[in-house]
Amino acid sequence: MAAAREKTILVVDDMGTVRSAMALHLRNAGYKVVEADGGPAAFQIAAHEPLDLVILDVMMPKMDGFAVLEKLKKDARTEPVPVIMCTAKGLREDVIRGNQLGAVDYIVKPFSKAIVLEKVKRQIGDPPAKAAASKPSSVRIPPVKPSPPSPTSEGGPSAPAPPPAAPSPGAGSGPPPP
């Protein structure tokens, strides 16, 4: 059986600390992560790396996340790749705009590791190592052969039954002695 391909996530954020924290959580969970500090770097990576998911910051200099999302969705290579937007604002208008452009979900900063992983798994599932570990094993257990009947089973001579236990003092059914 061929090994499953690593699931690759592109994290795009102009703030190195945020990008590194997100990438660390994802790597520790078993995903392959590539990082970009903005739109131009993201496009360069997407041109050479098969991606399973993009996590994209909204507020970035030069080219905001909406412009990056729009360009990713117009490229045949990246159009089918789900994009989760990541924002510090979480404004309803931003969510609507992102959804209209093709975003599949939103993460609001500051983010929790549990929320990030839950949203990622919802889009692309567990990383291959975890997915394989959760599948039932294909170990075959051989049938057990019945043992031959013993001389005491099925009408053979039987051993005498043990004698009944002697009652302990005071365990009788009558009233207690005076």
PDB file of C-alpha atoms in Angstrom:
ATOM      1  CA  MET A   1       0.000   0.000   0.000  1.00  0.00           C
ATOM      2  CA  ALA A   2       1.400   3.436  -0.958  1.00  0.00           C
ATOM      3  CA  ALA A   3       2.035   5.928   1.803  1.00  0.00           C
ATOM      4  CA  ALA A   4      -0.410   8.820   1.937  1.00  0.00           C
ATOM      5  CA  ARG A   5       0.903  12.172   0.751  1.00  0.00           C
ATOM      6  CA  GLU A   6       1.482  14.781   3.429  1.00  0.00           C
ATOM      7  CA  LYS A   7      -1.252  17.381   3.655  1.00  0.00           C
ATOM      8  CA  THR A   8       0.315  20.752   2.907  1.00  0.00           C
ATOM      9  CA  ILE A   9      -0.968  24.001   4.374  1.00  0.00           C
ATOM     10  CA  LEU A  10       0.207  27.439   3.247  1.00  0.00           C
ATOM     11  CA  VAL A  11       0.093  30.016   6.057  1.00  0.00           C
ATOM     12  CA  VAL A  12       0.156  33.604   4.756  1.00  0.00           C
ATOM     13  CA  ASP A  13       0.627  36.405   7.296  1.00  0.00           C
ATOM     14  CA  ASP A  14       2.863  39.483   7.245  1.00  0.00           C
ATOM     15  CA  MET A  15       3.456  39.222  11.018  1.00  0.00           C
ATOM     16  CA  GLY A  16       6.207  36.663  11.571  1.00  0.00           C
ATOM     17  CA  THR A  17       5.234  35.825  15.154  1.00  0.00           C
ATOM     18  CA  VAL A  18       1.614  35.074  14.235  1.00  0.00           C
ATOM     19  CA  ARG A  19       2.649  33.098  11.155  1.00  0.00           C
ATOM     20  CA  SER A  20       5.225  31.090  13.141  1.00  0.00           C
ATOM     21  CA  ALA A  21       2.773  30.311  15.968  1.00  0.00           C
ATOM     22  CA  MET A  22       0.138  29.105  13.504  1.00  0.00           C
ATOM     23  CA  ALA A  23       2.716  27.029  11.612  1.00  0.00           C
ATOM     24  CA  LEU A  24       4.038  25.494  14.834  1.00  0.00           C
ATOM     25  CA  HIS A  25       0.552  24.341  15.924  1.00  0.00           C
ATOM     26  CA  LEU A  26      -0.069  22.788  12.517  1.00  0.00           C
ATOM     27  CA  ARG A  27       3.333  21.074  12.310  1.00  0.00           C
ATOM     28  CA  ASN A  28       2.918  19.653  15.812  1.00  0.00           C
ATOM     29  CA  ALA A  29      -0.423  18.212  14.690  1.00  0.00           C
ATOM     30  CA  GLY A  30       1.325  16.428  11.798  1.00  0.00           C
ATOM     31  CA  TYR A  31       0.706  18.692   8.809  1.00  0.00           C
ATOM     32  CA  LYS A  32       3.346  19.935   6.381  1.00  0.00           C
ATOM     33  CA  VAL A  33       3.418  23.741   6.533  1.00  0.00           C
ATOM     34  CA  VAL A  34       4.879  26.310   4.163  1.00  0.00           C
ATOM     35  CA  GLU A  35       4.916  29.986   5.072  1.00  0.00           C
ATOM     36  CA  ALA A  36       4.611  33.228   3.130  1.00  0.00           C
ATOM     37  CA  ASP A  37       4.842  36.807   4.393  1.00  0.00           C
ATOM     38  CA  GLY A  38       2.416  38.203   1.814  1.00  0.00           C
ATOM     39  CA  GLY A  39       0.610  37.739  -1.470  1.00  0.00           C
ATOM     40  CA  PRO A  40       3.603  37.715  -3.863  1.00  0.00           C
ATOM     41  CA  ALA A  41       5.397  35.034  -1.814  1.00  0.00           C
ATOM     42  CA  ALA A  42       2.144  33.040  -1.553  1.00  0.00           C
ATOM     43  CA  PHE A  43       1.709  33.021  -5.341  1.00  0.00           C
ATOM     44  CA  GLN A  44       5.303  31.926  -5.834  1.00  0.00           C
ATOM     45  CA  ILE A  45       4.853  29.000  -3.412  1.00  0.00           C
ATOM     46  CA  ALA A  46       1.472  28.045  -4.895  1.00  0.00           C
ATOM     47  CA  ALA A  47       3.043  27.843  -8.360  1.00  0.00           C
ATOM     48  CA  HIS A  48       5.488  25.127  -7.233  1.00  0.00           C
ATOM     49  CA  GLU A  49       3.896  23.382  -4.242  1.00  0.00           C
ATOM     50  CA  PRO A  50       0.709  21.279  -4.291  1.00  0.00           C
ATOM     51  CA  LEU A  51      -1.464  22.756  -1.538  1.00  0.00           C
ATOM     52  CA  ASP A  52      -4.334  21.235   0.415  1.00  0.00           C
ATOM     53  CA  LEU A  53      -5.304  24.378   2.348  1.00  0.00           C
ATOM     54  CA  VAL A  54      -4.409  28.069   2.645  1.00  0.00           C
ATOM     55  CA  ILE A  55      -4.747  30.072   5.867  1.00  0.00           C
ATOM     56  CA  LEU A  56      -4.693  33.711   4.806  1.00  0.00           C
ATOM     57  CA  ASP A  57      -4.416  36.905   6.871  1.00  0.00           C
ATOM     58  CA  VAL A  58      -6.820  39.665   5.841  1.00  0.00           C
ATOM     59  CA  MET A  59      -4.826  42.781   6.796  1.00  0.00           C
ATOM     60  CA  MET A  60      -1.461  42.803   5.018  1.00  0.00           C
ATOM     61  CA  PRO A  61       0.517  45.636   3.389  1.00  0.00           C
ATOM     62  CA  LYS A  62       0.845  45.925  -0.399  1.00  0.00           C
ATOM     63  CA  MET A  63      -1.877  43.353  -1.109  1.00  0.00           C
ATOM     64  CA  ASP A  64      -4.600  42.543   1.419  1.00  0.00           C
ATOM     65  CA  GLY A  65      -5.945  39.045   1.979  1.00  0.00           C
ATOM     66  CA  PHE A  66      -9.053  39.669  -0.131  1.00  0.00           C
ATOM     67  CA  ALA A  67      -6.935  40.542  -3.177  1.00  0.00           C
ATOM     68  CA  VAL A  68      -4.786  37.443  -2.578  1.00  0.00           C
ATOM     69  CA  LEU A  69      -7.909  35.271  -2.205  1.00  0.00           C
ATOM     70  CA  GLU A  70      -9.400  36.656  -5.402  1.00  0.00           C
ATOM     71  CA  LYS A  71      -6.214  35.912  -7.350  1.00  0.00           C
ATOM     72  CA  LEU A  72      -5.917  32.390  -5.857  1.00  0.00           C
ATOM     73  CA  LYS A  73      -9.495  31.607  -6.911  1.00  0.00           C
ATOM     74  CA  LYS A  74      -8.828  32.787 -10.490  1.00  0.00           C
ATOM     75  CA  ASP A  75      -5.825  30.442 -10.919  1.00  0.00           C
ATOM     76  CA  ALA A  76      -6.720  26.916 -12.115  1.00  0.00           C
ATOM     77  CA  ARG A  77      -4.049  25.368  -9.848  1.00  0.00           C
ATOM     78  CA  THR A  78      -5.292  27.005  -6.646  1.00  0.00           C
ATOM     79  CA  GLU A  79      -8.999  27.521  -7.374  1.00  0.00           C
ATOM     80  CA  PRO A  80     -10.047  24.201  -5.740  1.00  0.00           C
ATOM     81  CA  VAL A  81      -7.856  24.734  -2.651  1.00  0.00           C
ATOM     82  CA  PRO A  82      -9.929  25.756   0.402  1.00  0.00           C
ATOM     83  CA  VAL A  83      -8.938  29.088   1.973  1.00  0.00           C
ATOM     84  CA  ILE A  84      -9.531  30.000   5.612  1.00  0.00           C
ATOM     85  CA  MET A  85      -9.281  33.731   6.288  1.00  0.00           C
ATOM     86  CA  CYS A  86      -7.566  34.879   9.477  1.00  0.00           C
ATOM     87  CA  THR A  87      -8.352  38.321  10.866  1.00  0.00           C
ATOM     88  CA  ALA A  88      -8.030  40.442  13.976  1.00  0.00           C
ATOM     89  CA  LYS A  89     -11.225  42.327  13.133  1.00  0.00           C
ATOM     90  CA  GLY A  90     -13.823  39.607  12.597  1.00  0.00           C
ATOM     91  CA  LEU A  91     -16.248  42.143  11.130  1.00  0.00           C
ATOM     92  CA  ARG A  92     -19.427  40.776   9.592  1.00  0.00           C
ATOM     93  CA  GLU A  93     -18.727  42.676   6.362  1.00  0.00           C
ATOM     94  CA  ASP A  94     -15.293  41.035   6.077  1.00  0.00           C
ATOM     95  CA  VAL A  95     -16.770  37.574   6.586  1.00  0.00           C
ATOM     96  CA  ILE A  96     -19.399  38.212   3.900  1.00  0.00           C
ATOM     97  CA  ARG A  97     -16.809  39.599   1.476  1.00  0.00           C
ATOM     98  CA  GLY A  98     -14.466  36.658   2.094  1.00  0.00           C
ATOM     99  CA  ASN A  99     -17.281  34.165   1.554  1.00  0.00           C
ATOM    100  CA  GLN A 100     -18.288  35.908  -1.682  1.00  0.00           C
ATOM    101  CA  LEU A 101     -14.692  35.617  -2.913  1.00  0.00           C
ATOM    102  CA  GLY A 102     -14.490  31.917  -2.017  1.00  0.00           C
ATOM    103  CA  ALA A 103     -13.251  31.642   1.584  1.00  0.00           C
ATOM    104  CA  VAL A 104     -14.568  28.539   3.360  1.00  0.00           C
ATOM    105  CA  ASP A 105     -14.116  29.677   6.973  1.00  0.00           C
ATOM    106  CA  TYR A 106     -12.730  32.354   9.301  1.00  0.00           C
ATOM    107  CA  ILE A 107     -10.328  32.320  12.243  1.00  0.00           C
ATOM    108  CA  VAL A 108     -10.372  35.374  14.507  1.00  0.00           C
ATOM    109  CA  LYS A 109      -7.135  36.511  16.180  1.00  0.00           C
ATOM    110  CA  PRO A 110      -6.047  35.896  18.825  1.00  0.00           C
ATOM    111  CA  PHE A 111      -6.696  32.280  17.919  1.00  0.00           C
ATOM    112  CA  SER A 112      -6.615  29.151  20.027  1.00  0.00           C
ATOM    113  CA  LYS A 113      -4.781  26.048  18.898  1.00  0.00           C
ATOM    114  CA  ALA A 114      -7.939  23.943  19.347  1.00  0.00           C
ATOM    115  CA  ILE A 115     -10.037  26.223  17.107  1.00  0.00           C
ATOM    116  CA  VAL A 116      -7.373  26.306  14.388  1.00  0.00           C
ATOM    117  CA  LEU A 117      -7.003  22.515  14.349  1.00  0.00           C
ATOM    118  CA  GLU A 118     -10.771  21.947  14.385  1.00  0.00           C
ATOM    119  CA  LYS A 119     -11.272  24.263  11.397  1.00  0.00           C
ATOM    120  CA  VAL A 120      -8.353  22.729   9.495  1.00  0.00           C
ATOM    121  CA  LYS A 121      -9.594  19.164  10.125  1.00  0.00           C
ATOM    122  CA  ARG A 122     -13.072  20.180   8.981  1.00  0.00           C
ATOM    123  CA  GLN A 123     -11.581  21.182   5.612  1.00  0.00           C
ATOM    124  CA  ILE A 124      -8.855  18.589   4.958  1.00  0.00           C
ATOM    125  CA  GLY A 125      -9.161  15.952   7.680  1.00  0.00           C
ATOM    126  CA  ASP A 126      -6.449  14.563   9.909  1.00  0.00           C
ATOM    127  CA  PRO A 127      -2.836  14.423   8.725  1.00  0.00           C
ATOM    128  CA  PRO A 128      -1.975  11.034   7.107  1.00  0.00           C
ATOM    129  CA  ALA A 129      -0.192   9.613  10.175  1.00  0.00           C
ATOM    130  CA  LYS A 130      -3.157  10.341  12.463  1.00  0.00           C
ATOM    131  CA  ALA A 131      -5.705   9.188   9.894  1.00  0.00           C
ATOM    132  CA  ALA A 132      -3.883   5.863   9.508  1.00  0.00           C
ATOM    133  CA  ALA A 133      -3.632   5.414  13.271  1.00  0.00           C
ATOM    134  CA  SER A 134      -7.382   5.902  13.689  1.00  0.00           C
ATOM    135  CA  LYS A 135      -8.321   3.246  11.112  1.00  0.00           C
ATOM    136  CA  PRO A 136      -9.048  -0.257  12.355  1.00  0.00           C
ATOM    137  CA  SER A 137      -6.128  -2.618  12.192  1.00  0.00           C
ATOM    138  CA  SER A 138      -6.104  -5.366   9.597  1.00  0.00           C
ATOM    139  CA  VAL A 139      -4.506  -7.935  11.877  1.00  0.00           C
ATOM    140  CA  ARG A 140      -5.964 -11.388  11.258  1.00  0.00           C
ATOM    141  CA  ILE A 141      -6.551 -13.542  14.294  1.00  0.00           C
ATOM    142  CA  PRO A 142      -6.525 -17.266  13.422  1.00  0.00           C
ATOM    143  CA  PRO A 143      -9.465 -19.381  14.582  1.00  0.00           C
ATOM    144  CA  VAL A 144      -9.017 -21.295  17.813  1.00  0.00           C
ATOM    145  CA  LYS A 145      -9.077 -25.083  17.380  1.00  0.00           C
ATOM    146  CA  PRO A 146     -11.301 -26.875  19.887  1.00  0.00           C
ATOM    147  CA  SER A 147      -9.418 -29.060  22.332  1.00  0.00           C
ATOM    148  CA  PRO A 148     -10.288 -32.787  22.530  1.00  0.00           C
ATOM    149  CA  PRO A 149     -12.915 -33.685  25.135  1.00  0.00           C
ATOM    150  CA  SER A 150     -11.572 -34.404  28.596  1.00  0.00           C
ATOM    151  CA  PRO A 151     -12.478 -37.679  30.351  1.00  0.00           C
ATOM    152  CA  THR A 152     -14.792 -35.788  32.718  1.00  0.00           C
ATOM    153  CA  SER A 153     -16.894 -34.162  30.008  1.00  0.00           C
ATOM    154  CA  GLU A 154     -19.767 -35.619  28.017  1.00  0.00           C
ATOM    155  CA  GLY A 155     -20.702 -38.686  30.063  1.00  0.00           C
ATOM    156  CA  GLY A 156     -17.212 -39.808  31.083  1.00  0.00           C
ATOM    157  CA  PRO A 157     -16.340 -40.692  34.647  1.00  0.00           C
ATOM    158  CA  SER A 158     -16.652 -37.694  36.881  1.00  0.00           C
ATOM    159  CA  ALA A 159     -14.706 -36.731  39.923  1.00  0.00           C
ATOM    160  CA  PRO A 160     -16.608 -36.822  43.206  1.00  0.00           C
ATOM    161  CA  ALA A 161     -18.110 -33.515  44.257  1.00  0.00           C
ATOM    162  CA  PRO A 162     -16.375 -31.821  47.175  1.00  0.00           C
ATOM    163  CA  PRO A 163     -18.162 -32.192  50.530  1.00  0.00           C
ATOM    164  CA  PRO A 164     -20.360 -29.277  51.606  1.00  0.00           C
ATOM    165  CA  ALA A 165     -18.667 -26.730  53.812  1.00  0.00           C
ATOM    166  CA  ALA A 166     -19.291 -27.115  57.530  1.00  0.00           C
ATOM    167  CA  PRO A 167     -21.465 -24.375  58.989  1.00  0.00           C
ATOM    168  CA  SER A 168     -19.620 -21.874  61.096  1.00  0.00           C
ATOM    169  CA  PRO A 169     -20.616 -21.514  64.756  1.00  0.00           C
ATOM    170  CA  GLY A 170     -23.593 -19.250  65.184  1.00  0.00           C
ATOM    171  CA  ALA A 171     -24.549 -19.606  61.542  1.00  0.00           C
ATOM    172  CA  GLY A 172     -27.468 -21.938  62.292  1.00  0.00           C
ATOM    173  CA  SER A 173     -31.071 -21.060  61.690  1.00  0.00           C
ATOM    174  CA  GLY A 174     -32.169 -21.166  65.325  1.00  0.00           C
ATOM    175  CA  PRO A 175     -32.174 -18.406  67.895  1.00  0.00           C
ATOM    176  CA  PRO A 176     -28.821 -17.370  69.318  1.00  0.00           C
ATOM    177  CA  PRO A 177     -27.748 -19.196  72.499  1.00  0.00           C
ATOM    178  CA  PRO A 178     -28.578 -17.417  75.797  1.00  0.00           C
TER     179      PRO A 178
END
